């Protein structure tokens, strides 16, 4: 009886934790395609302890661009072509300067279609290179979300 009670309690805890994370995560925002015909989504954003941040995903909807990225992953990281060819999306983390005019990449993670990590690179604060933003850049487009100027789109009500 004790084991069954623990199992039920653990199950309830897991469900509550999952529900809490689901409510806390912002709804993805479709950012459309970039100049290379790659589809972008904003998947996380907000104000961290030290700086505003955002995470955006680039889906490989252009086979030529995917091929270039696969080649770079193989060359730079020594990952097999078979593994790298499973590339489906890349997620970028951005940190913003205090004045909101510059951004730095905090991480780049490449994933396959099943959401399995192919390769990830993280940049320590001391290694981040801040770059001035322009209106055409994805980091510029997602910045207003990270500072609360634009809210996430609410999901459509279920029928």
PDB file of C-alpha atoms in Angstrom:
ATOM      1  CA  UNK A   1       0.000   0.000   0.000  1.00  0.00           C
ATOM      2  CA  UNK A   2       2.874   2.352   0.833  1.00  0.00           C
ATOM      3  CA  UNK A   3       4.437   1.822  -2.615  1.00  0.00           C
ATOM      4  CA  UNK A   4       1.140   2.578  -4.386  1.00  0.00           C
ATOM      5  CA  UNK A   5       0.717   5.802  -2.380  1.00  0.00           C
ATOM      6  CA  UNK A   6       4.251   6.920  -3.289  1.00  0.00           C
ATOM      7  CA  UNK A   7       3.650   6.111  -6.953  1.00  0.00           C
ATOM      8  CA  UNK A   8       0.428   8.132  -7.001  1.00  0.00           C
ATOM      9  CA  UNK A   9       2.076  11.049  -5.182  1.00  0.00           C
ATOM     10  CA  UNK A  10       4.998  11.022  -7.602  1.00  0.00           C
ATOM     11  CA  UNK A  11       2.639  10.909 -10.596  1.00  0.00           C
ATOM     12  CA  UNK A  12       0.680  13.896  -9.280  1.00  0.00           C
ATOM     13  CA  UNK A  13       3.924  15.816  -8.693  1.00  0.00           C
ATOM     14  CA  UNK A  14       5.117  15.104 -12.243  1.00  0.00           C
ATOM     15  CA  UNK A  15       1.784  16.246 -13.720  1.00  0.00           C
ATOM     16  CA  UNK A  16       1.766  19.442 -11.645  1.00  0.00           C
ATOM     17  CA  UNK A  17       5.350  20.228 -12.627  1.00  0.00           C
ATOM     18  CA  UNK A  18       4.600  19.637 -16.316  1.00  0.00           C
ATOM     19  CA  UNK A  19       1.492  21.848 -16.114  1.00  0.00           C
ATOM     20  CA  UNK A  20       3.487  24.623 -14.428  1.00  0.00           C
ATOM     21  CA  UNK A  21       6.148  24.577 -17.148  1.00  0.00           C
ATOM     22  CA  UNK A  22       3.497  24.488 -19.880  1.00  0.00           C
ATOM     23  CA  UNK A  23       1.810  27.588 -18.443  1.00  0.00           C
ATOM     24  CA  UNK A  24       5.117  29.434 -17.987  1.00  0.00           C
ATOM     25  CA  UNK A  25       6.418  28.831 -21.507  1.00  0.00           C
ATOM     26  CA  UNK A  26       5.397  31.519 -23.984  1.00  0.00           C
ATOM     27  CA  UNK A  27       3.444  30.513 -27.064  1.00  0.00           C
ATOM     28  CA  UNK A  28       5.766  30.313 -30.138  1.00  0.00           C
ATOM     29  CA  UNK A  29       5.561  33.329 -32.435  1.00  0.00           C
ATOM     30  CA  UNK A  30       5.799  32.769 -36.197  1.00  0.00           C
ATOM     31  CA  UNK A  31       8.312  35.295 -37.533  1.00  0.00           C
ATOM     32  CA  UNK A  32       7.942  34.259 -41.177  1.00  0.00           C
ATOM     33  CA  UNK A  33      10.750  33.633 -43.612  1.00  0.00           C
ATOM     34  CA  UNK A  34      14.078  35.387 -43.827  1.00  0.00           C
ATOM     35  CA  UNK A  35      15.867  36.433 -47.033  1.00  0.00           C
ATOM     36  CA  UNK A  36      17.137  32.823 -47.452  1.00  0.00           C
ATOM     37  CA  UNK A  37      13.586  31.426 -47.300  1.00  0.00           C
ATOM     38  CA  UNK A  38      14.164  29.855 -43.902  1.00  0.00           C
ATOM     39  CA  UNK A  39      11.186  29.730 -41.508  1.00  0.00           C
ATOM     40  CA  UNK A  40      11.724  31.346 -38.083  1.00  0.00           C
ATOM     41  CA  UNK A  41       9.869  31.055 -34.764  1.00  0.00           C
ATOM     42  CA  UNK A  42      10.410  32.830 -31.472  1.00  0.00           C
ATOM     43  CA  UNK A  43      10.235  30.088 -28.822  1.00  0.00           C
ATOM     44  CA  UNK A  44      11.362  31.716 -25.553  1.00  0.00           C
ATOM     45  CA  UNK A  45      12.057  35.224 -24.299  1.00  0.00           C
ATOM     46  CA  UNK A  46      12.029  37.475 -21.284  1.00  0.00           C
ATOM     47  CA  UNK A  47      14.193  39.386 -18.887  1.00  0.00           C
ATOM     48  CA  UNK A  48      16.871  37.273 -17.266  1.00  0.00           C
ATOM     49  CA  UNK A  49      18.690  38.199 -14.079  1.00  0.00           C
ATOM     50  CA  UNK A  50      21.295  40.166 -15.994  1.00  0.00           C
ATOM     51  CA  UNK A  51      19.857  40.960 -19.438  1.00  0.00           C
ATOM     52  CA  UNK A  52      16.865  40.524 -21.752  1.00  0.00           C
ATOM     53  CA  UNK A  53      17.068  37.286 -23.750  1.00  0.00           C
ATOM     54  CA  UNK A  54      15.345  35.496 -26.612  1.00  0.00           C
ATOM     55  CA  UNK A  55      15.554  32.097 -28.301  1.00  0.00           C
ATOM     56  CA  UNK A  56      14.574  31.675 -31.936  1.00  0.00           C
ATOM     57  CA  UNK A  57      14.433  28.601 -34.146  1.00  0.00           C
ATOM     58  CA  UNK A  58      15.328  28.485 -37.808  1.00  0.00           C
ATOM     59  CA  UNK A  59      13.703  25.624 -39.717  1.00  0.00           C
ATOM     60  CA  UNK A  60      15.491  24.464 -42.851  1.00  0.00           C
ATOM     61  CA  UNK A  61      12.851  25.092 -45.501  1.00  0.00           C
ATOM     62  CA  UNK A  62      15.495  25.856 -48.131  1.00  0.00           C
ATOM     63  CA  UNK A  63      17.429  22.699 -49.165  1.00  0.00           C
ATOM     64  CA  UNK A  64      20.427  24.697 -50.444  1.00  0.00           C
ATOM     65  CA  UNK A  65      20.871  26.498 -47.118  1.00  0.00           C
ATOM     66  CA  UNK A  66      20.446  23.217 -45.224  1.00  0.00           C
ATOM     67  CA  UNK A  67      23.157  21.621 -47.364  1.00  0.00           C
ATOM     68  CA  UNK A  68      25.547  24.498 -46.592  1.00  0.00           C
ATOM     69  CA  UNK A  69      24.877  24.194 -42.853  1.00  0.00           C
ATOM     70  CA  UNK A  70      25.299  20.401 -42.904  1.00  0.00           C
ATOM     71  CA  UNK A  71      28.670  20.884 -44.630  1.00  0.00           C
ATOM     72  CA  UNK A  72      29.769  23.393 -41.988  1.00  0.00           C
ATOM     73  CA  UNK A  73      28.709  21.111 -39.121  1.00  0.00           C
ATOM     74  CA  UNK A  74      30.665  18.210 -40.627  1.00  0.00           C
ATOM     75  CA  UNK A  75      33.739  20.317 -41.342  1.00  0.00           C
ATOM     76  CA  UNK A  76      33.851  22.339 -38.129  1.00  0.00           C
ATOM     77  CA  UNK A  77      32.831  19.684 -35.598  1.00  0.00           C
ATOM     78  CA  UNK A  78      33.839  16.413 -37.272  1.00  0.00           C
ATOM     79  CA  UNK A  79      30.273  15.095 -37.167  1.00  0.00           C
ATOM     80  CA  UNK A  80      29.450  12.430 -39.733  1.00  0.00           C
ATOM     81  CA  UNK A  81      27.507  13.477 -42.807  1.00  0.00           C
ATOM     82  CA  UNK A  82      24.860  10.867 -41.946  1.00  0.00           C
ATOM     83  CA  UNK A  83      24.208  12.463 -38.533  1.00  0.00           C
ATOM     84  CA  UNK A  84      24.450  16.066 -39.744  1.00  0.00           C
ATOM     85  CA  UNK A  85      22.104  15.382 -42.682  1.00  0.00           C
ATOM     86  CA  UNK A  86      19.292  14.808 -40.186  1.00  0.00           C
ATOM     87  CA  UNK A  87      19.358  18.558 -39.459  1.00  0.00           C
ATOM     88  CA  UNK A  88      15.829  19.932 -39.127  1.00  0.00           C
ATOM     89  CA  UNK A  89      16.163  23.166 -37.134  1.00  0.00           C
ATOM     90  CA  UNK A  90      18.738  25.323 -35.390  1.00  0.00           C
ATOM     91  CA  UNK A  91      17.991  27.259 -32.227  1.00  0.00           C
ATOM     92  CA  UNK A  92      19.814  30.481 -31.397  1.00  0.00           C
ATOM     93  CA  UNK A  93      19.978  32.152 -27.996  1.00  0.00           C
ATOM     94  CA  UNK A  94      20.343  35.928 -27.909  1.00  0.00           C
ATOM     95  CA  UNK A  95      21.321  38.320 -25.133  1.00  0.00           C
ATOM     96  CA  UNK A  96      20.807  42.043 -25.496  1.00  0.00           C
ATOM     97  CA  UNK A  97      22.799  45.050 -24.362  1.00  0.00           C
ATOM     98  CA  UNK A  98      21.328  47.315 -21.680  1.00  0.00           C
ATOM     99  CA  UNK A  99      20.372  49.928 -24.295  1.00  0.00           C
ATOM    100  CA  UNK A 100      18.812  47.306 -26.617  1.00  0.00           C
ATOM    101  CA  UNK A 101      20.898  48.332 -29.610  1.00  0.00           C
ATOM    102  CA  UNK A 102      23.205  45.304 -29.682  1.00  0.00           C
ATOM    103  CA  UNK A 103      22.886  41.554 -29.291  1.00  0.00           C
ATOM    104  CA  UNK A 104      25.190  38.606 -28.733  1.00  0.00           C
ATOM    105  CA  UNK A 105      24.644  34.933 -29.456  1.00  0.00           C
ATOM    106  CA  UNK A 106      24.580  32.908 -26.217  1.00  0.00           C
ATOM    107  CA  UNK A 107      24.205  29.468 -27.814  1.00  0.00           C
ATOM    108  CA  UNK A 108      23.613  27.690 -31.111  1.00  0.00           C
ATOM    109  CA  UNK A 109      22.033  24.230 -31.037  1.00  0.00           C
ATOM    110  CA  UNK A 110      21.358  22.016 -34.063  1.00  0.00           C
ATOM    111  CA  UNK A 111      18.575  19.398 -33.887  1.00  0.00           C
ATOM    112  CA  UNK A 112      17.199  16.617 -36.047  1.00  0.00           C
ATOM    113  CA  UNK A 113      13.517  16.028 -36.836  1.00  0.00           C
ATOM    114  CA  UNK A 114      12.969  14.014 -33.638  1.00  0.00           C
ATOM    115  CA  UNK A 115      14.334  16.867 -31.512  1.00  0.00           C
ATOM    116  CA  UNK A 116      17.601  15.020 -30.840  1.00  0.00           C
ATOM    117  CA  UNK A 117      20.580  17.310 -30.363  1.00  0.00           C
ATOM    118  CA  UNK A 118      23.181  17.039 -33.144  1.00  0.00           C
ATOM    119  CA  UNK A 119      25.605  19.681 -31.836  1.00  0.00           C
ATOM    120  CA  UNK A 120      25.421  22.604 -29.439  1.00  0.00           C
ATOM    121  CA  UNK A 121      27.822  25.442 -28.746  1.00  0.00           C
ATOM    122  CA  UNK A 122      27.429  27.759 -25.752  1.00  0.00           C
ATOM    123  CA  UNK A 123      29.210  31.070 -25.326  1.00  0.00           C
ATOM    124  CA  UNK A 124      30.238  32.241 -21.873  1.00  0.00           C
ATOM    125  CA  UNK A 125      29.489  35.900 -21.104  1.00  0.00           C
ATOM    126  CA  UNK A 126      33.174  36.760 -21.515  1.00  0.00           C
ATOM    127  CA  UNK A 127      33.243  35.134 -24.986  1.00  0.00           C
ATOM    128  CA  UNK A 128      30.133  36.826 -26.383  1.00  0.00           C
ATOM    129  CA  UNK A 129      30.601  39.274 -29.199  1.00  0.00           C
ATOM    130  CA  UNK A 130      27.975  42.040 -29.261  1.00  0.00           C
ATOM    131  CA  UNK A 131      26.853  43.237 -32.682  1.00  0.00           C
ATOM    132  CA  UNK A 132      24.763  46.270 -33.615  1.00  0.00           C
ATOM    133  CA  UNK A 133      21.257  45.259 -34.732  1.00  0.00           C
ATOM    134  CA  UNK A 134      19.518  46.281 -37.923  1.00  0.00           C
ATOM    135  CA  UNK A 135      15.816  46.003 -38.774  1.00  0.00           C
ATOM    136  CA  UNK A 136      16.342  43.012 -41.067  1.00  0.00           C
ATOM    137  CA  UNK A 137      17.876  40.833 -38.339  1.00  0.00           C
ATOM    138  CA  UNK A 138      15.911  38.196 -36.435  1.00  0.00           C
ATOM    139  CA  UNK A 139      17.406  39.386 -33.087  1.00  0.00           C
ATOM    140  CA  UNK A 140      15.961  42.849 -33.823  1.00  0.00           C
ATOM    141  CA  UNK A 141      12.535  41.381 -34.568  1.00  0.00           C
ATOM    142  CA  UNK A 142      12.397  39.391 -31.314  1.00  0.00           C
ATOM    143  CA  UNK A 143      13.826  42.055 -29.005  1.00  0.00           C
ATOM    144  CA  UNK A 144      10.442  43.749 -28.303  1.00  0.00           C
ATOM    145  CA  UNK A 145       9.141  40.434 -26.930  1.00  0.00           C
ATOM    146  CA  UNK A 146      12.098  40.003 -24.591  1.00  0.00           C
ATOM    147  CA  UNK A 147      11.540  43.410 -22.982  1.00  0.00           C
ATOM    148  CA  UNK A 148       7.749  43.049 -22.813  1.00  0.00           C
ATOM    149  CA  UNK A 149       6.837  45.549 -25.532  1.00  0.00           C
ATOM    150  CA  UNK A 150       5.075  42.812 -27.531  1.00  0.00           C
ATOM    151  CA  UNK A 151       3.147  39.989 -25.894  1.00  0.00           C
ATOM    152  CA  UNK A 152       3.078  36.417 -27.127  1.00  0.00           C
ATOM    153  CA  UNK A 153       0.120  35.519 -29.259  1.00  0.00           C
ATOM    154  CA  UNK A 154      -2.443  33.543 -27.330  1.00  0.00           C
ATOM    155  CA  UNK A 155      -3.371  30.151 -28.771  1.00  0.00           C
ATOM    156  CA  UNK A 156      -6.768  29.954 -30.451  1.00  0.00           C
ATOM    157  CA  UNK A 157      -9.469  28.526 -28.187  1.00  0.00           C
ATOM    158  CA  UNK A 158     -10.148  24.839 -28.704  1.00  0.00           C
ATOM    159  CA  UNK A 159     -13.528  23.937 -30.129  1.00  0.00           C
TER     160      UNK A 159
END
